[in-house]
Coordinates of C-alpha atoms in Angstrom, one line a residue:
M235 CA -131.2 23.2 235.1
K236 CA -133.8 21.7 232.8
E237 CA -137.2 23.1 233.8
I238 CA -140.1 20.7 234.3
A239 CA -142.8 22.7 236.2
K240 CA -143.4 26.2 237.3
V241 CA -145.7 27.6 240.1
S242 CA -146.4 31.3 240.9
L243 CA -146.5 31.9 244.7
Q244 CA -149.3 34.2 245.7
N245 CA -151.6 32.5 248.2
E246 CA -152.1 29.3 250.3
M247 CA -153.5 27.4 247.4
D248 CA -150.2 28.0 245.6
L249 CA -148.4 26.7 248.6
I250 CA -150.4 23.5 248.3
L251 CA -149.6 23.3 244.6
S252 CA -145.9 23.8 245.2
H253 CA -145.8 21.0 247.8
R254 CA -147.7 18.6 245.6
R255 CA -145.6 19.2 242.6
S256 CA -142.4 18.9 244.6
M257 CA -143.6 15.5 245.9
K258 CA -144.5 14.5 242.3
L259 CA -141.1 15.4 240.9
A260 CA -139.3 13.5 243.7
E261 CA -141.5 10.5 243.1
L262 CA -140.9 10.5 239.3
A263 CA -137.1 10.8 240.0
G264 CA -137.2 7.6 242.1
L265 CA -136.7 9.1 245.6
S266 CA -138.0 7.2 248.6
L267 CA -141.1 8.4 250.3
S268 CA -139.2 9.9 253.1
A269 CA -136.9 11.7 250.6
Q270 CA -139.9 12.9 248.7
T271 CA -141.4 14.4 251.9
T272 CA -138.1 15.9 252.9
F273 CA -137.6 17.7 249.6
A274 CA -141.2 18.8 249.4
T275 CA -141.0 20.1 253.0
A276 CA -137.9 22.2 252.2
V277 CA -139.7 23.7 249.2
S278 CA -142.8 24.4 251.3
E279 CA -140.8 26.2 254.0
V280 CA -139.3 28.7 251.6
A281 CA -142.5 29.0 249.5
R282 CA -144.4 29.9 252.7
E283 CA -141.9 32.6 253.5
I284 CA -142.2 34.1 250.0
I285 CA -146.0 34.0 250.1
E286 CA -146.2 35.6 253.5
N287 CA -143.6 38.3 253.1
G288 CA -142.4 38.4 249.4
T289 CA -143.7 39.9 246.2
D290 CA -144.4 38.3 242.9
G291 CA -142.5 35.1 243.8
Y292 CA -142.5 31.9 241.8
L293 CA -141.1 28.3 242.0
V294 CA -139.3 26.5 239.2
L295 CA -138.8 22.7 239.5
G296 CA -136.4 20.8 237.4
I297 CA -133.4 18.5 237.0
F298 CA -129.9 19.8 237.5
M299 CA -127.4 18.0 235.2
N300 CA -124.3 20.3 235.3
S301 CA -122.4 18.2 237.7
P302 CA -121.5 14.5 237.9
Q303 CA -124.1 14.1 240.8
K304 CA -127.5 14.7 239.2
S305 CA -130.1 16.3 241.4
I306 CA -133.7 17.4 241.4
A307 CA -133.7 21.2 242.0
A308 CA -136.1 23.9 243.2
F309 CA -135.4 27.5 242.4
I310 CA -137.6 30.0 244.2
Y311 CA -137.5 33.6 243.1
D312 CA -138.5 36.7 245.1
K313 CA -138.4 40.4 244.0
R314 CA -137.3 41.4 247.4
T315 CA -133.6 42.4 247.5
T316 CA -133.7 42.5 251.4
L317 CA -134.3 38.8 251.8
S318 CA -131.8 37.4 254.3
L319 CA -130.3 33.9 254.6
Q320 CA -130.9 34.2 258.4
E321 CA -134.6 33.8 258.0
P322 CA -135.8 30.8 260.0
A323 CA -137.6 29.3 257.1
L324 CA -134.5 29.4 255.0
Q325 CA -132.4 27.9 257.8
N326 CA -134.9 25.0 258.2
A327 CA -134.9 24.3 254.5
R328 CA -131.2 24.4 254.3
K329 CA -131.0 21.5 256.7
L330 CA -133.3 19.3 254.6
V331 CA -131.5 19.4 251.2
N332 CA -128.1 18.2 250.0
K333 CA -127.2 21.6 248.6
F334 CA -128.6 25.1 249.5
Q335 CA -127.6 28.3 247.7
F336 CA -128.7 31.9 248.1
T337 CA -128.0 34.6 245.5
S338 CA -129.1 38.2 245.3
T339 CA -129.1 40.7 242.5
P340 CA -130.2 44.4 242.5
D341 CA -133.6 43.3 241.2
S342 CA -134.4 40.0 243.0
S343 CA -133.3 37.2 245.2
C344 CA -133.1 33.4 244.4
I345 CA -133.0 30.4 246.7
E346 CA -131.6 27.2 245.1
M347 CA -132.2 23.8 246.7
Y348 CA -130.8 20.5 245.4
Y349 CA -131.6 16.9 246.4
H350 CA -129.3 14.2 244.9
L351 CA -130.8 11.4 242.8
P352 CA -130.2 8.0 244.5
A353 CA -128.6 6.4 241.4
A354 CA -127.9 7.1 237.8
V355 CA -131.2 7.3 235.9
K356 CA -130.9 5.8 232.5
Q357 CA -131.9 8.0 229.5
L358 CA -132.4 11.0 231.8
D359 CA -133.0 13.5 229.0
K360 CA -135.8 11.3 227.6
K361 CA -137.2 10.9 231.2
I362 CA -137.3 14.7 231.7
I363 CA -139.4 15.1 228.6
E364 CA -141.8 12.4 229.8
W365 CA -142.0 14.0 233.3
S366 CA -142.7 17.4 231.9
S367 CA -145.5 16.0 229.8
Q368 CA -146.9 14.2 232.7
F369 CA -147.0 17.3 234.8
N370 CA -149.0 19.0 232.1
Q371 CA -151.4 16.2 231.6
D372 CA -152.2 15.3 235.2
P373 CA -155.8 16.2 236.1
P374 CA -156.1 19.1 238.6
I375 CA -156.9 18.2 242.2
S376 CA -159.1 21.2 242.6
P377 CA -160.8 23.9 240.6
Y378 CA -158.2 26.4 241.7
E379 CA -155.4 24.3 240.3
E380 CA -157.3 24.0 237.0
I381 CA -157.8 27.8 236.8
K382 CA -154.2 28.3 237.9
R383 CA -152.9 26.0 235.2
K384 CA -155.0 27.7 232.5
N385 CA -153.8 31.1 233.8
E386 CA -150.2 29.9 233.6
Q387 CA -150.7 28.6 230.1
L388 CA -152.3 31.9 229.1
Q389 CA -149.5 33.9 230.7
E390 CA -146.9 31.7 229.0
L391 CA -148.7 32.2 225.7
A392 CA -148.9 36.0 226.3
D393 CA -145.2 36.0 227.1
K394 CA -144.4 34.1 223.9
L395 CA -146.6 36.5 221.9
K396 CA -145.0 39.5 223.4
A397 CA -141.6 38.1 222.7
S398 CA -142.7 37.3 219.1
E399 CA -144.0 40.9 218.7
N400 CA -140.8 42.3 220.1
Q401 CA -138.7 40.1 217.8
Y402 CA -141.0 41.3 214.9
R403 CA -140.5 44.9 215.8
V404 CA -136.7 44.5 216.2
L405 CA -136.6 42.7 212.8
T406 CA -138.7 45.2 211.0
N407 CA -136.8 48.1 212.5
A408 CA -133.5 46.5 211.5
L409 CA -134.5 46.1 207.8
P410 CA -133.7 49.1 205.6
M411 CA -137.3 49.6 204.4
I412 CA -140.7 50.8 205.6
I413 CA -142.9 47.9 206.8
F414 CA -146.5 48.4 207.8
T415 CA -149.9 46.7 208.2
L416 CA -153.3 48.1 207.2
N417 CA -156.9 47.3 208.1
S418 CA -159.7 46.9 205.6
S419 CA -160.3 50.7 205.7
G420 CA -156.7 51.3 204.5
D421 CA -155.6 52.8 207.8
I422 CA -152.1 52.0 209.2
V423 CA -152.3 49.6 212.1
Y424 CA -148.6 49.2 212.6
A425 CA -145.5 50.7 211.0
N426 CA -141.9 50.2 211.9
E427 CA -139.5 53.1 212.9
W428 CA -138.5 53.8 209.3
M429 CA -141.9 55.2 208.5
N430 CA -141.6 58.0 211.0
S431 CA -137.9 58.6 210.5
F432 CA -138.2 58.9 206.7
T433 CA -141.6 60.8 206.4
G434 CA -141.4 62.8 209.7
F435 CA -145.1 61.9 210.4
S436 CA -146.6 59.5 212.8
T437 CA -149.0 56.8 211.7
E438 CA -152.0 58.8 213.1
Q439 CA -150.9 61.8 211.0
I440 CA -150.5 59.7 207.9
N441 CA -153.9 58.1 208.4
T442 CA -155.6 61.5 208.9
G443 CA -154.0 62.9 205.8
K444 CA -154.6 59.8 203.8
W445 CA -150.9 59.8 202.8
Q446 CA -151.3 63.0 200.9
Q447 CA -148.6 64.8 202.8
V448 CA -146.2 62.0 201.9
I449 CA -146.9 61.0 198.3
H450 CA -146.0 63.3 195.3
A451 CA -149.0 65.1 193.9
E452 CA -148.5 63.6 190.4
D453 CA -148.3 60.0 191.9
Y454 CA -151.2 60.4 194.4
E455 CA -154.0 59.1 192.1
A456 CA -152.0 56.0 191.2
F457 CA -151.3 55.4 194.9
L458 CA -155.0 55.7 195.8
S459 CA -155.9 53.2 193.1
L460 CA -153.5 50.8 194.8
F461 CA -155.6 50.8 198.0
T462 CA -158.8 50.5 196.0
D463 CA -157.5 47.5 194.1
I464 CA -156.1 45.7 197.1
I465 CA -159.3 46.2 199.2
T466 CA -161.6 45.2 196.3
L467 CA -159.6 42.2 195.1
Q468 CA -158.6 41.0 198.6
A469 CA -156.0 38.7 197.0
G470 CA -152.6 38.8 195.4
T471 CA -149.8 41.4 195.6
I472 CA -150.3 44.8 194.0
K473 CA -147.3 47.1 193.4
V474 CA -147.0 50.7 192.4
Q475 CA -144.0 53.1 192.0
C476 CA -144.4 56.5 193.7
R477 CA -142.3 59.4 194.9
L478 CA -142.2 59.8 198.7
K479 CA -141.1 63.1 200.4
E480 CA -138.1 62.7 202.7
A481 CA -138.5 64.8 205.9
Q482 CA -134.9 65.7 206.3
T483 CA -134.2 67.0 202.8
G484 CA -137.7 67.9 201.7
S485 CA -137.0 66.2 198.4
Y486 CA -138.9 63.3 196.7
A487 CA -137.4 59.9 196.1
W488 CA -138.8 57.0 194.1
H489 CA -140.1 54.0 196.1
L490 CA -141.7 50.7 195.2
I491 CA -144.9 50.1 197.3
C492 CA -146.2 46.5 197.6
I493 CA -149.3 45.5 199.5
S494 CA -150.6 41.9 200.1
P495 CA -153.6 40.5 202.1
L496 CA -152.7 38.9 205.4
E497 CA -154.9 35.9 205.7
E498 CA -153.2 33.7 208.4
G499 CA -155.3 33.9 211.6
H500 CA -157.8 36.3 210.1
R501 CA -160.5 36.4 207.6
P502 CA -159.3 37.3 204.1
G503 CA -159.4 41.1 203.6
D504 CA -159.2 41.9 207.3
Y505 CA -155.6 43.0 207.3
F506 CA -152.9 43.8 204.7
I507 CA -149.1 43.9 205.0
G508 CA -147.0 46.3 202.9
Y509 CA -143.5 47.3 202.4
I510 CA -141.9 50.3 200.8
V511 CA -138.4 50.0 199.2
D512 CA -136.2 52.9 198.0
I513 CA -135.6 52.4 194.2
H514 CA -134.5 56.0 193.5
A515 CA -131.0 55.0 192.4
Q516 CA -132.5 52.3 190.1
K517 CA -135.0 54.9 188.6
E518 CA -132.2 57.4 187.9
F519 CA -130.1 54.6 186.3
E520 CA -133.0 53.6 184.1
Q521 CA -133.6 57.3 183.2
T522 CA -129.9 57.8 182.5
L523 CA -129.9 54.7 180.4
Q524 CA -133.0 55.8 178.5
D525 CA -131.5 59.3 178.0
N526 CA -128.3 57.7 176.7
N527 CA -130.2 55.5 174.3
E528 CA -132.2 58.5 173.1
L529 CA -129.0 60.5 172.8
K530 CA -127.3 57.8 170.8
K531 CA -130.4 57.6 168.5
A532 CA -130.4 61.4 168.2
Q533 CA -126.6 61.4 167.5
Q534 CA -127.1 58.6 164.9
Q535 CA -130.0 60.5 163.3
L536 CA -127.9 63.7 163.4
K537 CA -125.0 61.9 161.7
E538 CA -127.4 60.5 159.1
N539 CA -128.9 64.0 158.6
E540 CA -125.5 65.6 158.4
Q541 CA -124.4 63.0 155.8
S542 CA -127.6 63.6 153.9
L543 CA -127.1 67.4 154.1
Q544 CA -123.5 67.1 152.9
N545 CA -124.8 65.0 150.0
S546 CA -127.5 67.6 149.3
I547 CA -124.9 70.5 149.5
F548 CA -122.6 68.7 147.2
Q549 CA -125.4 68.1 144.7
L550 CA -126.6 71.7 145.1
N551 CA -123.1 73.1 144.6
R552 CA -122.6 70.9 141.5
S553 CA -126.0 72.0 140.2
N554 CA -125.2 75.6 140.9
T555 CA -121.9 75.3 139.2
D556 CA -123.5 73.6 136.2
L557 CA -126.2 76.2 136.1
E558 CA -123.7 79.1 136.3
Q559 CA -121.7 77.5 133.5
F560 CA -124.8 76.9 131.5
A561 CA -126.0 80.5 132.0
Y562 CA -122.6 82.0 131.2
I563 CA -122.2 79.9 128.0
A564 CA -125.8 80.2 127.0
S565 CA -125.8 84.0 127.4
H566 CA -122.6 84.3 125.3
D567 CA -123.9 82.0 122.6
L568 CA -127.3 83.8 122.5
Q569 CA -125.8 87.3 122.2
E570 CA -124.7 87.0 118.6
P571 CA -128.0 85.9 117.1
V572 CA -129.9 88.4 119.2
R573 CA -127.5 91.1 118.1
K574 CA -128.0 90.2 114.5
M575 CA -131.8 90.1 114.9
I576 CA -131.8 93.6 116.4
F577 CA -129.4 94.9 113.7
Y578 CA -131.4 93.6 110.8
S579 CA -134.8 94.5 112.3
D580 CA -133.6 98.0 112.9
Y581 CA -132.1 98.1 109.3
F582 CA -135.3 96.9 107.8
N583 CA -137.3 99.4 109.8
K584 CA -135.2 102.3 108.5
R585 CA -134.9 101.3 104.9
Y586 CA -138.1 99.5 104.0
A587 CA -140.7 100.9 106.5
A588 CA -142.4 102.9 103.7
L589 CA -142.8 99.8 101.6
I590 CA -145.0 97.9 104.1
D591 CA -148.5 98.7 105.5
D592 CA -149.3 99.9 109.0
K593 CA -149.9 96.4 110.3
G594 CA -146.5 95.3 109.1
T595 CA -144.9 98.3 110.7
T596 CA -146.6 97.5 114.0
Y597 CA -145.4 93.8 113.8
L598 CA -141.9 95.1 113.1
Q599 CA -142.0 97.3 116.2
Y600 CA -143.1 94.3 118.2
M601 CA -140.2 92.3 116.9
L602 CA -137.7 95.0 117.8
Q603 CA -139.1 95.4 121.3
A604 CA -139.0 91.6 121.8
S605 CA -135.4 91.5 120.6
N606 CA -134.4 94.3 122.9
R607 CA -136.0 92.6 125.8
M608 CA -134.2 89.4 124.9
R609 CA -130.9 91.3 124.8
N610 CA -131.5 92.8 128.2
L611 CA -132.5 89.4 129.6
I612 CA -129.3 87.8 128.2
N613 CA -127.2 90.6 129.7
D614 CA -128.8 90.3 133.1
L615 CA -128.4 86.5 132.9
L616 CA -124.8 87.0 132.1
S617 CA -124.4 89.5 134.9
Y618 CA -126.0 87.0 137.4
S619 CA -123.8 84.1 136.2
K620 CA -120.7 86.2 136.6
I621 CA -121.5 86.8 140.3
R622 CA -119.7 83.7 141.7
K623 CA -117.7 83.0 144.8
E624 CA -114.7 82.1 142.7
A625 CA -114.8 85.5 141.1
T626 CA -115.3 87.4 144.3
A627 CA -112.2 89.4 145.4
Y628 CA -112.4 91.0 148.9
E629 CA -110.6 94.3 149.4
Q630 CA -111.1 97.5 151.2
V631 CA -114.0 99.3 149.5
N632 CA -115.0 102.9 150.1
L633 CA -118.8 102.9 149.7
N634 CA -118.8 106.7 149.3
D635 CA -116.8 106.2 146.0
I636 CA -119.1 103.4 144.9
L637 CA -122.2 105.6 145.5
H638 CA -120.6 108.6 143.7
N639 CA -119.7 106.5 140.6
C640 CA -123.1 104.9 140.6
L641 CA -124.8 108.3 140.7
L642 CA -122.6 109.5 137.8
D643 CA -123.7 106.5 135.7
L644 CA -127.4 107.2 136.4
E645 CA -127.0 110.9 136.1
L646 CA -129.3 111.2 132.9
T647 CA -132.1 109.1 134.5
I648 CA -131.8 111.2 137.7
K649 CA -132.2 114.4 135.7
E650 CA -135.1 113.0 133.7
K651 CA -136.9 112.0 136.9
K652 CA -135.9 115.3 138.5
A653 CA -135.0 113.2 141.5
V654 CA -133.4 114.6 144.7
V655 CA -130.8 112.2 146.1
T656 CA -129.6 112.9 149.7
V657 CA -126.5 111.1 150.8
E658 CA -124.8 110.7 154.2
P659 CA -121.3 109.4 154.7
L660 CA -120.9 105.7 154.2
P661 CA -118.4 103.3 155.8
V662 CA -115.4 101.5 154.4
L663 CA -115.7 97.7 154.4
E664 CA -114.2 94.6 153.0
G665 CA -115.9 93.5 149.8
D666 CA -115.8 93.1 146.0
S667 CA -115.9 96.6 144.5
S668 CA -117.5 95.6 141.2
Q669 CA -120.2 93.7 143.0
M670 CA -120.8 96.6 145.4
M671 CA -121.2 98.9 142.3
Q672 CA -123.7 96.5 140.8
L673 CA -125.6 96.3 144.1
F674 CA -125.9 100.0 144.4
Q675 CA -126.9 100.5 140.8
N676 CA -129.7 97.9 140.9
I677 CA -131.2 99.3 144.1
I678 CA -131.1 102.9 143.0
S679 CA -132.3 102.0 139.5
N680 CA -135.3 100.3 141.1
A681 CA -136.0 103.5 143.1
L682 CA -135.8 105.6 140.0
K683 CA -137.9 103.2 138.0
Y684 CA -140.8 102.9 140.5
S685 CA -141.2 106.5 141.3
R686 CA -144.7 108.0 141.5
E687 CA -146.1 110.2 138.7
N688 CA -146.3 113.9 139.4
V689 CA -144.4 113.4 142.7
Q690 CA -140.7 114.4 142.9
L691 CA -138.6 111.4 143.8
Q692 CA -136.8 111.7 147.1
L693 CA -134.0 109.2 147.6
Y694 CA -132.1 109.1 150.9
V695 CA -129.0 106.9 151.2
Y696 CA -127.4 106.5 154.6
A697 CA -125.7 104.0 156.9
T698 CA -126.0 103.0 160.6
V699 CA -123.5 101.0 162.5
I700 CA -124.8 98.3 164.8
K701 CA -122.8 96.2 167.3
N702 CA -120.4 93.3 166.4
G703 CA -118.9 95.1 163.4
I704 CA -122.1 95.1 161.3
T705 CA -123.4 98.1 159.2
E706 CA -126.8 98.7 157.8
L707 CA -127.2 100.5 154.5
H708 CA -130.5 102.2 153.9
F709 CA -131.9 103.1 150.4
K710 CA -135.1 105.0 151.3
D711 CA -137.4 106.5 148.6
N712 CA -141.0 107.9 148.3
G713 CA -141.9 105.8 145.3
I714 CA -144.9 103.6 144.6
G715 CA -144.0 101.1 147.3
F716 CA -145.3 97.6 147.6
D717 CA -146.9 95.0 149.9
V718 CA -144.1 93.3 152.0
K719 CA -145.9 90.0 151.6
Y720 CA -144.4 89.9 148.1
L721 CA -140.8 90.3 149.3
P722 CA -139.8 86.6 148.8
K723 CA -141.1 86.8 145.2
M724 CA -139.1 90.0 144.5
F725 CA -135.8 88.5 145.4
A726 CA -136.3 85.4 143.2
L727 CA -135.2 85.0 139.5
F728 CA -137.6 86.1 136.8
Q729 CA -140.1 87.4 139.3
R730 CA -141.9 90.8 138.7
L731 CA -144.6 92.5 140.6
H732 CA -145.7 94.6 137.6
G733 CA -146.3 93.8 134.0
K734 CA -143.6 94.5 131.3
D735 CA -146.0 97.0 129.8
E736 CA -146.1 99.1 133.0
Y737 CA -142.4 99.0 133.9
E738 CA -139.3 97.8 132.0
G739 CA -137.1 95.1 133.4
T740 CA -136.3 91.4 133.4
G741 CA -136.8 90.5 137.0
F742 CA -133.1 89.9 137.7
G743 CA -132.3 93.1 139.5
L744 CA -133.1 92.2 143.1
A745 CA -132.1 88.6 142.6
I746 CA -128.6 89.8 141.6
C747 CA -128.6 92.1 144.7
K748 CA -129.5 89.1 147.0
K749 CA -126.8 87.0 145.5
I750 CA -124.2 89.7 146.0
V751 CA -125.2 90.2 149.6
D752 CA -125.1 86.5 150.3
L753 CA -121.6 86.3 148.9
H754 CA -120.7 89.1 151.4
N755 CA -122.3 87.2 154.3
G756 CA -125.0 89.8 154.7
T757 CA -128.8 90.2 154.4
I758 CA -131.2 92.2 152.4
H759 CA -134.8 93.0 153.1
A760 CA -137.2 95.9 152.7
V761 CA -139.9 97.9 154.6
S762 CA -142.7 99.3 152.5
E763 CA -146.3 100.1 152.1
P764 CA -148.2 100.6 148.8
G765 CA -148.1 104.3 147.9
K766 CA -145.7 105.2 150.7
G767 CA -142.3 104.4 149.3
A768 CA -139.8 101.7 150.3
D769 CA -136.7 101.3 152.4
F770 CA -134.3 98.7 151.2
I771 CA -131.9 97.7 154.0
V772 CA -128.7 95.9 153.3
T773 CA -126.8 94.5 156.3
L774 CA -123.1 93.8 155.8
P775 CA -120.1 92.9 158.0
I776 CA -117.3 95.5 158.0
T777 CA -114.7 92.7 157.9
Q778 CA -114.9 89.4 156.0
N779 CA -113.1 87.0 158.3
K780 CA -111.8 83.7 157.0
N781 CA -114.6 81.6 158.6
M782 CA -117.3 83.8 157.1
I783 CA -115.6 83.5 153.6
D784 CA -115.3 79.7 153.9
G785 CA -119.0 79.6 154.9
A786 CA -119.9 81.6 151.9
N787 CA -117.8 79.4 149.7
D788 CA -119.4 76.1 150.9

């Protein structure tokens, strides 16, 4: 049935309206006056029964077009489920119409009455639209009808609004995002179900806490600025990315929050609509992409640095090789003229010293001293140049034998100094015996050289074994000592802490020691204080494995 008019059935005035509108519909449909009266009477009979005994009944008038025989129809609804077809009013109405039908459901009852149209009405669909419009435009016959019509219009509008709100709620709840509206104070007016299910808080709780229990602390200030901007500007869409806490997991996930003014039907700035979309996967992808790019840049930089380092190592190795060859050749070539200078200076001093004055003798002594220093320097330079990785032969070396031979070589100096040397057993390790001998001689010679006057030198040589196959050799004395801030200088070539007039030496001794220790993949350092002696500590591996040897040779 196509509906044309509707009347609620609550009182006698509604009975009059139902009769009048039934007559009107029959008239528009082209029924005779008697047919109009008959149809309206049937409708009134049932309507009176509903008004007197029913609850919340209403009448719907329209055209029934589902059969070849078109009819005007009246459907009267009643919430009573006990309504019986045997009611006198229903029996009377049944006799007045062409077709009478009664249906009942668990919730209501419906009486359907049909009155056939006398002949085929041309363009019936168009006529129905015209009749419906005419019903709405006819002036009311009484103030009650006018009020009734406005109430019906309001009720219809309310029903449509409610249906629209329900559709909006269903739609927003179906979308996989949080949707909400705000007032001008920034309080949530409406939020779909996703707000509560994700955050675990109601809109009232979120309003009370100003979203603080939902937004990550580091993002909260930016989130608040979003509200400030949207309320101040009252135009446009403002977006911000924040981390929201998920109630079920307690973890934070990145979301995009967008808020725009809702102007339709309201003053600008009264209400705002917002939505929150999960972008955590996108953020992680962006972060991963950024990390990958940074990693690629770091790898490229590392590769470039490695190439640069290889080039530097190559250049350094070549420079070291050239320097070693130069030092070796130079020291050999310089030995002969220096030897001759010393020989002839000494010969001249012995044979002709009486023929020259005291100043000449003094100058001659200076020349001899300088020549001897030059010879010592050349010898030390030659010794340093001989310590090369190519010349290093690793074998089992008994450090006790090395120390014994070293003390024999230095026996005269030890006796002159009246030094007391205390020795504890030393380990056997892999190394170059000649280099180990040179290492021990240089360190012990330093201890003998830098002893204190009028204080008997005490030298203590011992070893301690630490984990991972490493041994520490200690050469501890009670000599003059030094300030440890000068350690880097002491292990460099040609570096001396004291003048050549105070202590003899070329400044090569500890530099040679460091080079030997480096070739044995060890370390050398010292602990000392001025006037309190020194403890030189050499750390060496017991076994020189292949990787360590290759590393030393690079």
